[in-house]
Tab-separated table of C-alpha atoms in Angstrom:
chain	number	residue	atom	x	y	z
A	1	UNK	CA	-0.036	-0.010	-0.228
A	2	UNK	CA	2.719	2.355	1.038
A	3	UNK	CA	4.712	1.186	-2.121
A	4	UNK	CA	1.806	2.184	-4.203
A	5	UNK	CA	1.562	5.478	-2.758
A	6	UNK	CA	5.334	6.266	-3.446
A	7	UNK	CA	4.830	4.857	-6.893
A	8	UNK	CA	1.946	7.107	-7.489
A	9	UNK	CA	3.805	10.255	-6.055
A	10	UNK	CA	6.743	9.352	-8.330
A	11	UNK	CA	4.480	9.066	-11.401
A	12	UNK	CA	2.745	12.383	-10.619
A	13	UNK	CA	6.190	14.170	-10.110
A	14	UNK	CA	7.271	12.737	-13.573
A	15	UNK	CA	3.785	13.628	-15.071
A	16	UNK	CA	4.203	17.191	-13.842
A	17	UNK	CA	7.777	17.545	-15.019
A	18	UNK	CA	6.636	16.194	-18.436
A	19	UNK	CA	3.766	18.839	-18.445
A	20	UNK	CA	6.276	21.556	-17.657
A	21	UNK	CA	8.900	20.299	-20.289
A	22	UNK	CA	6.211	20.324	-22.925
A	23	UNK	CA	5.077	23.872	-22.069
A	24	UNK	CA	8.554	25.023	-22.174
A	25	UNK	CA	9.438	23.278	-25.450
A	26	UNK	CA	6.453	25.080	-27.063
A	27	UNK	CA	7.514	28.418	-25.653
A	28	UNK	CA	11.194	27.902	-26.890
A	29	UNK	CA	10.025	27.124	-30.390
A	30	UNK	CA	7.427	30.052	-30.664
A	31	UNK	CA	8.558	32.640	-32.879
A	32	UNK	CA	7.134	35.338	-30.217
A	33	UNK	CA	10.025	34.557	-27.898
A	34	UNK	CA	12.057	37.705	-28.101
A	35	UNK	CA	15.376	36.209	-29.438
A	36	UNK	CA	15.808	38.710	-32.364
A	37	UNK	CA	15.597	35.741	-34.694
A	38	UNK	CA	13.545	38.053	-37.288
A	39	UNK	CA	16.444	40.262	-37.986
A	40	UNK	CA	18.350	37.447	-39.916
A	41	UNK	CA	17.609	36.195	-43.456
A	42	UNK	CA	20.245	33.721	-43.836
A	43	UNK	CA	21.720	34.935	-46.763
A	44	UNK	CA	18.275	35.228	-48.678
A	45	UNK	CA	18.515	38.986	-48.760
A	46	UNK	CA	22.229	38.743	-50.356
A	47	UNK	CA	20.967	35.939	-52.625
A	48	UNK	CA	18.047	38.283	-54.139
A	49	UNK	CA	20.211	41.194	-54.645
A	50	UNK	CA	23.066	39.015	-56.311
A	51	UNK	CA	20.250	37.774	-58.770
A	52	UNK	CA	20.811	34.089	-57.415
A	53	UNK	CA	17.145	33.952	-56.457
A	54	UNK	CA	14.982	34.917	-59.551
A	55	UNK	CA	11.834	32.888	-58.838
A	56	UNK	CA	9.875	30.597	-56.624
A	57	UNK	CA	11.853	27.391	-57.574
A	58	UNK	CA	15.397	29.217	-56.807
A	59	UNK	CA	13.784	30.261	-53.293
A	60	UNK	CA	12.764	26.866	-52.428
A	61	UNK	CA	16.174	25.418	-53.307
A	62	UNK	CA	17.896	28.043	-51.281
A	63	UNK	CA	16.017	27.167	-48.295
A	64	UNK	CA	16.760	23.473	-48.644
A	65	UNK	CA	20.549	24.424	-48.949
A	66	UNK	CA	20.101	26.640	-45.807
A	67	UNK	CA	18.645	23.644	-44.035
A	68	UNK	CA	21.124	21.330	-45.107
A	69	UNK	CA	24.108	23.730	-44.322
A	70	UNK	CA	22.720	24.242	-40.805
A	71	UNK	CA	22.691	20.435	-40.513
A	72	UNK	CA	25.973	19.911	-41.467
A	73	UNK	CA	27.626	22.874	-39.761
A	74	UNK	CA	25.540	23.444	-36.766
A	75	UNK	CA	23.693	20.361	-35.387
A	76	UNK	CA	26.953	18.767	-34.102
A	77	UNK	CA	27.285	21.758	-31.745
A	78	UNK	CA	23.553	21.479	-30.732
A	79	UNK	CA	23.938	17.729	-30.203
A	80	UNK	CA	27.127	18.046	-27.960
A	81	UNK	CA	25.611	21.093	-25.939
A	82	UNK	CA	22.315	18.959	-25.293
A	83	UNK	CA	24.185	16.003	-24.191
A	84	UNK	CA	26.572	17.705	-21.661
A	85	UNK	CA	24.647	21.116	-20.772
A	86	UNK	CA	27.554	22.365	-18.447
A	87	UNK	CA	29.995	25.372	-18.326
A	88	UNK	CA	32.997	23.693	-19.508
A	89	UNK	CA	31.256	21.839	-22.479
A	90	UNK	CA	29.661	25.175	-23.416
A	91	UNK	CA	33.006	27.262	-23.168
A	92	UNK	CA	34.730	24.503	-25.318
A	93	UNK	CA	31.791	24.396	-28.056
A	94	UNK	CA	31.550	28.156	-28.191
A	95	UNK	CA	35.463	28.476	-28.868
A	96	UNK	CA	35.288	25.772	-31.529
A	97	UNK	CA	32.193	27.374	-33.068
A	98	UNK	CA	33.817	30.719	-32.904
A	99	UNK	CA	36.816	29.346	-35.030
A	100	UNK	CA	34.562	27.531	-37.361
A	101	UNK	CA	32.292	30.336	-38.213
A	102	UNK	CA	34.683	31.977	-40.668
A	103	UNK	CA	32.034	33.947	-42.454
A	104	UNK	CA	31.881	37.221	-40.418
A	105	UNK	CA	28.413	37.820	-41.101
A	106	UNK	CA	26.897	34.701	-39.981
A	107	UNK	CA	29.451	34.848	-36.990
A	108	UNK	CA	27.972	38.012	-35.721
A	109	UNK	CA	24.722	36.897	-36.286
A	110	UNK	CA	25.229	33.813	-34.203
A	111	UNK	CA	26.535	35.909	-31.421
A	112	UNK	CA	23.622	38.356	-31.533
A	113	UNK	CA	20.978	35.485	-31.420
A	114	UNK	CA	22.915	33.424	-28.850
A	115	UNK	CA	23.293	36.441	-26.351
A	116	UNK	CA	19.541	37.243	-26.832
A	117	UNK	CA	18.474	33.631	-26.387
A	118	UNK	CA	20.639	33.166	-23.220
A	119	UNK	CA	19.306	36.489	-21.714
A	120	UNK	CA	15.704	35.355	-22.379
A	121	UNK	CA	16.351	31.774	-21.064
A	122	UNK	CA	17.914	32.997	-17.906
A	123	UNK	CA	15.002	35.175	-17.312
A	124	UNK	CA	12.082	32.867	-18.311
A	125	UNK	CA	13.264	29.293	-16.948
A	126	UNK	CA	13.871	30.224	-13.619
A	127	UNK	CA	13.469	26.463	-12.426
A	128	UNK	CA	16.861	26.072	-14.067
A	129	UNK	CA	18.953	28.635	-11.926
A	130	UNK	CA	22.350	27.481	-13.409
A	131	UNK	CA	21.106	29.396	-16.829
A	132	UNK	CA	21.530	32.674	-14.818
A	133	UNK	CA	24.649	31.684	-12.977
A	134	UNK	CA	26.454	30.473	-16.066
A	135	UNK	CA	25.486	33.575	-18.015
A	136	UNK	CA	26.340	35.957	-15.137
A	137	UNK	CA	29.845	33.904	-14.815
A	138	UNK	CA	30.523	34.558	-18.524
A	139	UNK	CA	29.138	37.858	-19.455
A	140	UNK	CA	32.096	40.399	-19.601
A	141	UNK	CA	34.407	37.800	-18.984
A	142	UNK	CA	35.348	37.321	-22.676
A	143	UNK	CA	35.595	33.585	-22.061
A	144	UNK	CA	32.480	33.063	-24.277
A	145	UNK	CA	31.366	34.817	-27.363
A	146	UNK	CA	27.641	33.357	-26.789
A	147	UNK	CA	27.162	31.511	-30.097
A	148	UNK	CA	23.715	30.484	-30.778
A	149	UNK	CA	23.798	26.781	-31.592
A	150	UNK	CA	25.571	25.681	-28.379
A	151	UNK	CA	23.300	27.804	-26.129
A	152	UNK	CA	20.160	26.444	-27.838
A	153	UNK	CA	21.464	22.891	-27.406
A	154	UNK	CA	22.356	23.604	-23.621
A	155	UNK	CA	19.038	25.107	-22.768
A	156	UNK	CA	17.170	22.109	-24.257
A	157	UNK	CA	19.424	19.831	-22.464
A	158	UNK	CA	18.864	21.644	-19.162
A	159	UNK	CA	15.075	21.636	-19.809
A	160	UNK	CA	15.171	17.935	-20.138
A	161	UNK	CA	14.918	17.546	-23.915
A	162	UNK	CA	16.515	14.622	-25.592
A	163	UNK	CA	19.208	15.202	-28.224
A	164	UNK	CA	16.942	14.124	-31.103
A	165	UNK	CA	14.239	16.573	-30.241
A	166	UNK	CA	16.704	19.449	-29.581
A	167	UNK	CA	18.301	18.707	-33.006
A	168	UNK	CA	15.097	18.741	-34.697
A	169	UNK	CA	13.991	21.877	-32.864
A	170	UNK	CA	17.145	23.604	-34.099
A	171	UNK	CA	16.296	22.738	-37.978
A	172	UNK	CA	12.747	23.806	-37.301
A	173	UNK	CA	13.508	27.260	-35.918
A	174	UNK	CA	15.749	27.841	-38.904
A	175	UNK	CA	13.261	26.672	-41.428
A	176	UNK	CA	10.777	28.853	-39.509
A	177	UNK	CA	13.081	31.993	-39.531
A	178	UNK	CA	14.201	31.715	-43.053
A	179	UNK	CA	10.706	31.364	-44.427
A	180	UNK	CA	9.492	34.101	-42.251
A	181	UNK	CA	12.352	36.303	-43.608
A	182	UNK	CA	11.455	35.318	-47.138
A	183	UNK	CA	7.751	36.779	-46.504
A	184	UNK	CA	9.296	40.003	-45.466
A	185	UNK	CA	11.428	40.246	-48.461
A	186	UNK	CA	8.425	39.621	-50.581
A	187	UNK	CA	9.585	36.416	-52.077
A	188	UNK	CA	6.467	34.543	-50.919
A	189	UNK	CA	3.203	35.585	-49.477
A	190	UNK	CA	2.323	34.600	-45.627
A	191	UNK	CA	-0.010	31.738	-46.885
A	192	UNK	CA	2.326	30.605	-49.375
A	193	UNK	CA	5.198	30.536	-46.824
A	194	UNK	CA	3.100	28.279	-44.654
A	195	UNK	CA	2.387	25.867	-47.588
A	196	UNK	CA	5.871	25.714	-48.336
A	197	UNK	CA	7.060	25.144	-44.696
A	198	UNK	CA	4.808	22.057	-44.576
A	199	UNK	CA	5.837	20.877	-47.874
A	200	UNK	CA	9.549	21.195	-46.599
A	201	UNK	CA	8.962	18.941	-43.653
A	202	UNK	CA	10.172	15.809	-45.432
A	203	UNK	CA	13.399	17.486	-46.438
A	204	UNK	CA	13.864	18.851	-42.919
A	205	UNK	CA	13.528	15.288	-41.810
A	206	UNK	CA	16.045	14.180	-44.186
A	207	UNK	CA	18.462	16.570	-43.198
A	208	UNK	CA	18.103	15.900	-39.633
A	209	UNK	CA	18.357	12.108	-40.040
A	210	UNK	CA	21.453	12.706	-42.100
A	211	UNK	CA	23.367	15.050	-39.924
A	212	UNK	CA	22.269	14.295	-36.341
A	213	UNK	CA	24.569	13.064	-33.765
A	214	UNK	CA	27.737	13.762	-35.243
A	215	UNK	CA	30.794	15.187	-33.244
A	216	UNK	CA	32.089	18.884	-33.792
A	217	UNK	CA	35.173	17.669	-35.377
A	218	UNK	CA	32.865	16.380	-38.349
A	219	UNK	CA	31.099	19.688	-38.747
A	220	UNK	CA	31.513	21.031	-42.233
A	221	UNK	CA	30.021	23.333	-44.771
A	222	UNK	CA	28.084	21.688	-47.584
A	223	UNK	CA	26.842	24.882	-49.299
A	224	UNK	CA	29.918	27.085	-49.876
A	225	UNK	CA	28.063	29.493	-52.443
A	226	UNK	CA	25.413	30.099	-49.881
A	227	UNK	CA	28.166	30.969	-47.282
A	228	UNK	CA	29.930	33.265	-49.574
A	229	UNK	CA	26.668	35.176	-50.536
A	230	UNK	CA	26.025	35.415	-46.840
A	231	UNK	CA	29.222	36.841	-46.147
A	232	UNK	CA	28.416	39.492	-48.825
A	233	UNK	CA	25.448	40.806	-46.759
A	234	UNK	CA	27.316	43.557	-45.298
A	235	UNK	CA	28.401	45.154	-48.673
A	236	UNK	CA	24.741	45.413	-49.558
A	237	UNK	CA	23.999	49.095	-50.274
A	238	UNK	CA	20.512	49.064	-48.704
A	239	UNK	CA	19.091	46.124	-46.710
A	240	UNK	CA	16.448	45.093	-44.569
A	241	UNK	CA	18.206	42.597	-42.401
A	242	UNK	CA	21.328	42.278	-40.146
A	243	UNK	CA	22.469	39.062	-42.103
B	1	UNK	CA	54.452	6.789	-42.499
B	2	UNK	CA	54.813	10.124	-44.190
B	3	UNK	CA	55.182	10.306	-47.977
B	4	UNK	CA	57.007	13.511	-47.707
B	5	UNK	CA	58.887	15.743	-45.131
B	6	UNK	CA	60.557	19.134	-45.673
B	7	UNK	CA	62.328	21.322	-43.211
B	8	UNK	CA	63.304	24.919	-43.982
B	9	UNK	CA	66.025	26.631	-41.619
B	10	UNK	CA	67.863	30.034	-41.669
B	11	UNK	CA	71.480	29.020	-42.853
B	12	UNK	CA	73.801	31.976	-43.213
B	13	UNK	CA	71.064	34.415	-43.111
B	14	UNK	CA	69.008	32.830	-45.917
B	15	UNK	CA	65.969	30.432	-45.968
B	16	UNK	CA	67.510	26.913	-46.844
B	17	UNK	CA	65.992	23.519	-47.132
B	18	UNK	CA	67.889	21.531	-44.631
B	19	UNK	CA	65.682	18.367	-45.081
B	20	UNK	CA	63.897	17.012	-47.878
B	21	UNK	CA	62.163	13.458	-48.237
B	22	UNK	CA	59.608	12.109	-50.495
B	23	UNK	CA	58.335	8.856	-51.712
B	24	UNK	CA	55.982	7.558	-54.398
B	25	UNK	CA	53.449	8.864	-55.258
B	26	UNK	CA	54.801	12.172	-54.133
B	27	UNK	CA	57.800	14.199	-55.293
B	28	UNK	CA	59.247	17.689	-54.454
B	29	UNK	CA	61.041	19.734	-56.741
B	30	UNK	CA	62.859	22.650	-55.281
B	31	UNK	CA	64.327	25.065	-57.937
B	32	UNK	CA	66.796	27.649	-56.820
B	33	UNK	CA	65.879	30.439	-59.409
B	34	UNK	CA	62.220	31.001	-59.337
B	35	UNK	CA	61.894	34.296	-57.426
B	36	UNK	CA	64.271	37.443	-57.898
B	37	UNK	CA	67.608	36.979	-56.590
B	38	UNK	CA	67.161	39.515	-53.880
B	39	UNK	CA	64.224	37.942	-52.398
B	40	UNK	CA	64.812	35.115	-49.573
B	41	UNK	CA	62.405	32.559	-50.436
B	42	UNK	CA	62.206	28.827	-50.823
B	43	UNK	CA	60.068	27.628	-53.449
B	44	UNK	CA	58.738	24.122	-53.180
B	45	UNK	CA	56.820	22.340	-56.082
B	46	UNK	CA	54.912	19.216	-55.005
B	47	UNK	CA	54.162	16.796	-57.851
B	48	UNK	CA	52.593	13.455	-58.178
B	49	UNK	CA	53.933	10.706	-60.363
B	50	UNK	CA	51.368	10.413	-63.550
B	51	UNK	CA	50.360	13.829	-62.974
B	52	UNK	CA	47.323	13.212	-60.773
B	53	UNK	CA	45.817	11.337	-57.723
B	54	UNK	CA	44.770	7.891	-58.453
B	55	UNK	CA	41.917	6.281	-56.584
B	56	UNK	CA	43.072	5.017	-53.276
B	57	UNK	CA	46.357	7.047	-53.109
B	58	UNK	CA	47.148	8.420	-49.670
B	59	UNK	CA	49.752	11.166	-49.545
B	60	UNK	CA	50.805	12.880	-46.229
B	61	UNK	CA	53.516	15.440	-45.890
B	62	UNK	CA	54.970	17.411	-43.138
B	63	UNK	CA	56.770	20.811	-43.184
B	64	UNK	CA	58.670	22.696	-40.740
B	65	UNK	CA	59.232	26.342	-41.524
B	66	UNK	CA	61.993	27.757	-39.103
B	67	UNK	CA	61.921	31.207	-37.475
B	68	UNK	CA	62.398	34.197	-39.948
B	69	UNK	CA	62.146	31.810	-42.974
B	70	UNK	CA	59.956	32.091	-46.104
B	71	UNK	CA	58.629	29.354	-48.028
B	72	UNK	CA	56.280	28.943	-51.012
B	73	UNK	CA	54.709	25.741	-51.481
B	74	UNK	CA	52.931	25.066	-55.118
B	75	UNK	CA	52.157	22.883	-57.749
B	76	UNK	CA	53.496	22.365	-61.254
B	77	UNK	CA	49.609	21.943	-62.716
B	78	UNK	CA	46.294	21.617	-61.190
B	79	UNK	CA	45.965	18.446	-58.912
B	80	UNK	CA	43.672	15.987	-60.949
B	81	UNK	CA	41.868	13.328	-59.067
B	82	UNK	CA	40.807	10.291	-61.044
B	83	UNK	CA	37.736	8.411	-60.970
B	84	UNK	CA	37.047	6.204	-57.884
B	85	UNK	CA	37.415	2.362	-58.204
B	86	UNK	CA	35.416	0.436	-56.035
B	87	UNK	CA	34.347	3.579	-53.988
B	88	UNK	CA	37.887	4.180	-52.650
B	89	UNK	CA	38.704	7.712	-51.616
B	90	UNK	CA	42.085	9.447	-52.199
B	91	UNK	CA	43.514	11.461	-49.608
B	92	UNK	CA	45.999	14.132	-48.827
B	93	UNK	CA	47.085	15.216	-45.571
B	94	UNK	CA	49.328	18.124	-45.182
B	95	UNK	CA	50.836	19.541	-41.684
B	96	UNK	CA	52.847	22.613	-41.391
B	97	UNK	CA	54.616	24.129	-38.342
B	98	UNK	CA	55.412	27.936	-38.914
B	99	UNK	CA	58.055	29.440	-36.759
B	100	UNK	CA	58.291	33.035	-35.569
B	101	UNK	CA	58.410	35.892	-38.086
B	102	UNK	CA	58.046	33.281	-40.765
B	103	UNK	CA	55.984	33.152	-43.891
B	104	UNK	CA	54.509	30.033	-45.654
B	105	UNK	CA	52.527	30.692	-48.699
B	106	UNK	CA	50.394	27.800	-49.886
B	107	UNK	CA	49.630	28.766	-53.408
B	108	UNK	CA	48.744	25.446	-55.566
B	109	UNK	CA	46.683	25.196	-58.724
B	110	UNK	CA	43.129	24.190	-58.071
B	111	UNK	CA	42.058	20.493	-57.668
B	112	UNK	CA	40.091	19.209	-60.501
B	113	UNK	CA	37.893	15.898	-59.745
B	114	UNK	CA	37.052	13.612	-62.387
B	115	UNK	CA	33.511	12.134	-62.728
B	116	UNK	CA	33.030	9.806	-59.775
B	117	UNK	CA	36.245	10.852	-58.243
B	118	UNK	CA	36.085	10.557	-54.412
B	119	UNK	CA	38.888	12.842	-52.741
B	120	UNK	CA	39.479	14.226	-49.157
B	121	UNK	CA	42.293	16.579	-48.217
B	122	UNK	CA	43.186	17.924	-44.796
B	123	UNK	CA	45.782	20.720	-44.163
B	124	UNK	CA	46.676	21.745	-40.442
B	125	UNK	CA	49.072	24.712	-39.713
B	126	UNK	CA	50.395	25.349	-36.480
B	127	UNK	CA	51.353	29.002	-35.961
B	128	UNK	CA	52.629	31.247	-33.344
B	129	UNK	CA	51.553	34.705	-32.738
B	130	UNK	CA	53.929	36.270	-35.259
B	131	UNK	CA	53.752	33.720	-37.965
B	132	UNK	CA	52.307	34.678	-41.326
B	133	UNK	CA	50.337	32.394	-43.538
B	134	UNK	CA	48.756	32.835	-46.954
B	135	UNK	CA	46.491	29.821	-47.977
B	136	UNK	CA	44.656	29.399	-51.390
B	137	UNK	CA	42.315	26.379	-51.642
B	138	UNK	CA	40.384	26.021	-54.780
B	139	UNK	CA	38.462	23.578	-56.805
B	140	UNK	CA	37.116	23.605	-60.197
B	141	UNK	CA	34.038	21.801	-61.408
B	142	UNK	CA	35.908	19.242	-63.253
B	143	UNK	CA	36.584	18.549	-66.844
B	144	UNK	CA	33.795	20.972	-67.738
B	145	UNK	CA	34.967	20.996	-71.398
B	146	UNK	CA	34.017	17.357	-71.635
B	147	UNK	CA	30.735	18.265	-69.972
B	148	UNK	CA	31.729	16.999	-66.488
B	149	UNK	CA	30.490	19.797	-64.129
B	150	UNK	CA	30.513	18.912	-60.593
B	151	UNK	CA	30.207	15.418	-61.559
B	152	UNK	CA	32.427	13.784	-58.831
B	153	UNK	CA	31.121	11.701	-55.784
B	154	UNK	CA	32.862	13.275	-53.103
B	155	UNK	CA	35.150	16.343	-52.337
B	156	UNK	CA	36.182	17.220	-48.951
B	157	UNK	CA	38.559	19.879	-47.775
B	158	UNK	CA	39.653	20.824	-44.319
B	159	UNK	CA	41.801	23.682	-43.535
B	160	UNK	CA	42.565	24.149	-39.605
B	161	UNK	CA	44.900	26.832	-38.103
B	162	UNK	CA	45.907	26.395	-34.650
B	163	UNK	CA	47.801	28.897	-32.475
B	164	UNK	CA	50.297	28.058	-29.982
B	165	UNK	CA	49.747	24.296	-30.512
B	166	UNK	CA	46.119	23.786	-29.672
B	167	UNK	CA	44.145	27.064	-29.637
B	168	UNK	CA	41.509	26.835	-32.594
B	169	UNK	CA	42.030	29.856	-34.589
B	170	UNK	CA	40.283	28.779	-38.033
B	171	UNK	CA	38.267	25.611	-38.595
B	172	UNK	CA	36.891	25.036	-41.930
B	173	UNK	CA	35.591	22.016	-43.665
B	174	UNK	CA	33.830	22.139	-47.120
B	175	UNK	CA	32.147	18.864	-48.138
B	176	UNK	CA	30.791	18.534	-51.539
B	177	UNK	CA	28.866	15.106	-52.005
B	178	UNK	CA	26.402	13.934	-54.352
B	179	UNK	CA	23.707	13.286	-52.316
B	180	UNK	CA	19.818	12.679	-52.079
B	181	UNK	CA	18.847	16.212	-50.742
B	182	UNK	CA	20.391	18.652	-53.307
B	183	UNK	CA	22.894	17.817	-56.112
B	184	UNK	CA	26.254	19.435	-56.120
B	185	UNK	CA	25.407	21.328	-59.451
B	186	UNK	CA	22.338	22.731	-57.768
B	187	UNK	CA	24.080	24.005	-54.904
B	188	UNK	CA	26.836	25.731	-57.011
B	189	UNK	CA	24.584	27.182	-59.641
B	190	UNK	CA	26.429	28.325	-62.788
B	191	UNK	CA	29.776	28.777	-61.091
B	192	UNK	CA	32.611	26.470	-62.305
B	193	UNK	CA	35.326	27.188	-59.600
B	194	UNK	CA	35.082	28.091	-56.007
B	195	UNK	CA	38.278	29.364	-54.165
B	196	UNK	CA	39.011	30.394	-50.465
B	197	UNK	CA	42.006	32.585	-49.725
B	198	UNK	CA	43.399	32.873	-46.136
B	199	UNK	CA	45.786	35.700	-45.017
B	200	UNK	CA	46.959	35.671	-41.542
B	201	UNK	CA	49.716	37.889	-40.016
């Protein structure tokens, strides 16, 4: 009888932790979370001005390349951070990613988004106090650049997400933000954007299955043209986005 | 076992090759009259027997550039990578240590992979705070006159620069692989060559 009560209490505790995880997960993936993701176009604006994107088919292909490049270059960092969401791992991954993001535009974009995400997470997920303590320890010390992918992975890990979900989530927010940037760049209307996002689910899943669970030593770029284009963003005379 | 090893040191105030070793399929040619006589630089040409890299070849070389020396590493012609037999991958590995106030310029001709070729290269540079580097790493789409445009199976190129032995300064890997998500031609659009130039110091 007492065993039953302990089991019941345990089950209710895990159930309530599950509830909290689900609500937190949905909040983390909601575009309304103020992380400044809306300011970045993933090289789409530069591609339009360089006349690489001339129509809908080009645009769709460009999003596919963005997804694959995110998978090959950044998923390893999300994966490692989710599996060991601690200060030492975070600092090591951040240092490696800083040397890996050789494209200055995407490097700065990563730092801007990462800093914003860390700030929001430290304030919002108060049930994970180490987020605030780690942030306070690193801010201003120069030990960490606050790159986006490791921070995203670490937050997912600390909230209790498994690494497959966190990597899938990272691909999801990339797809979400790229398509959202496209609507603001007039490449596609809001309804068309929603249709495209759903059509790309299969591609996103293929990218995830291909690039998940790799080590950071295996991180690589698969779309060098995209990388070059994104790097040109700072040369654009008039621009809507930061990157 | 390395296929090649070269050491350059200052001897009587001039950059001099003090050690040079190479074995099949690699060969070094070090002509003495490449640059103007007033400039102090060692020019090293790397060649492969047969003019290209054959499926399954594995070439690794080590370079030590001593303090105050200048060395240029280049090729006689573009590096051709022949078709892969039995899905074998050919590879090249280069590791260079650059000393104080030295310059290493790696300025080869581009790599050209033939249809179905599989090729991987890795270049690791270990520098000190006052070392200098110029690296050019480039690839063409293939024998495009024959219609081979980005027709190879795999090309992977890694360039890593470490400061003071182990601090990562620059880590870059490009992977072009024929895959199920997007063909290489689609990713490269109408471009037939892509190059990366790194200037450090």
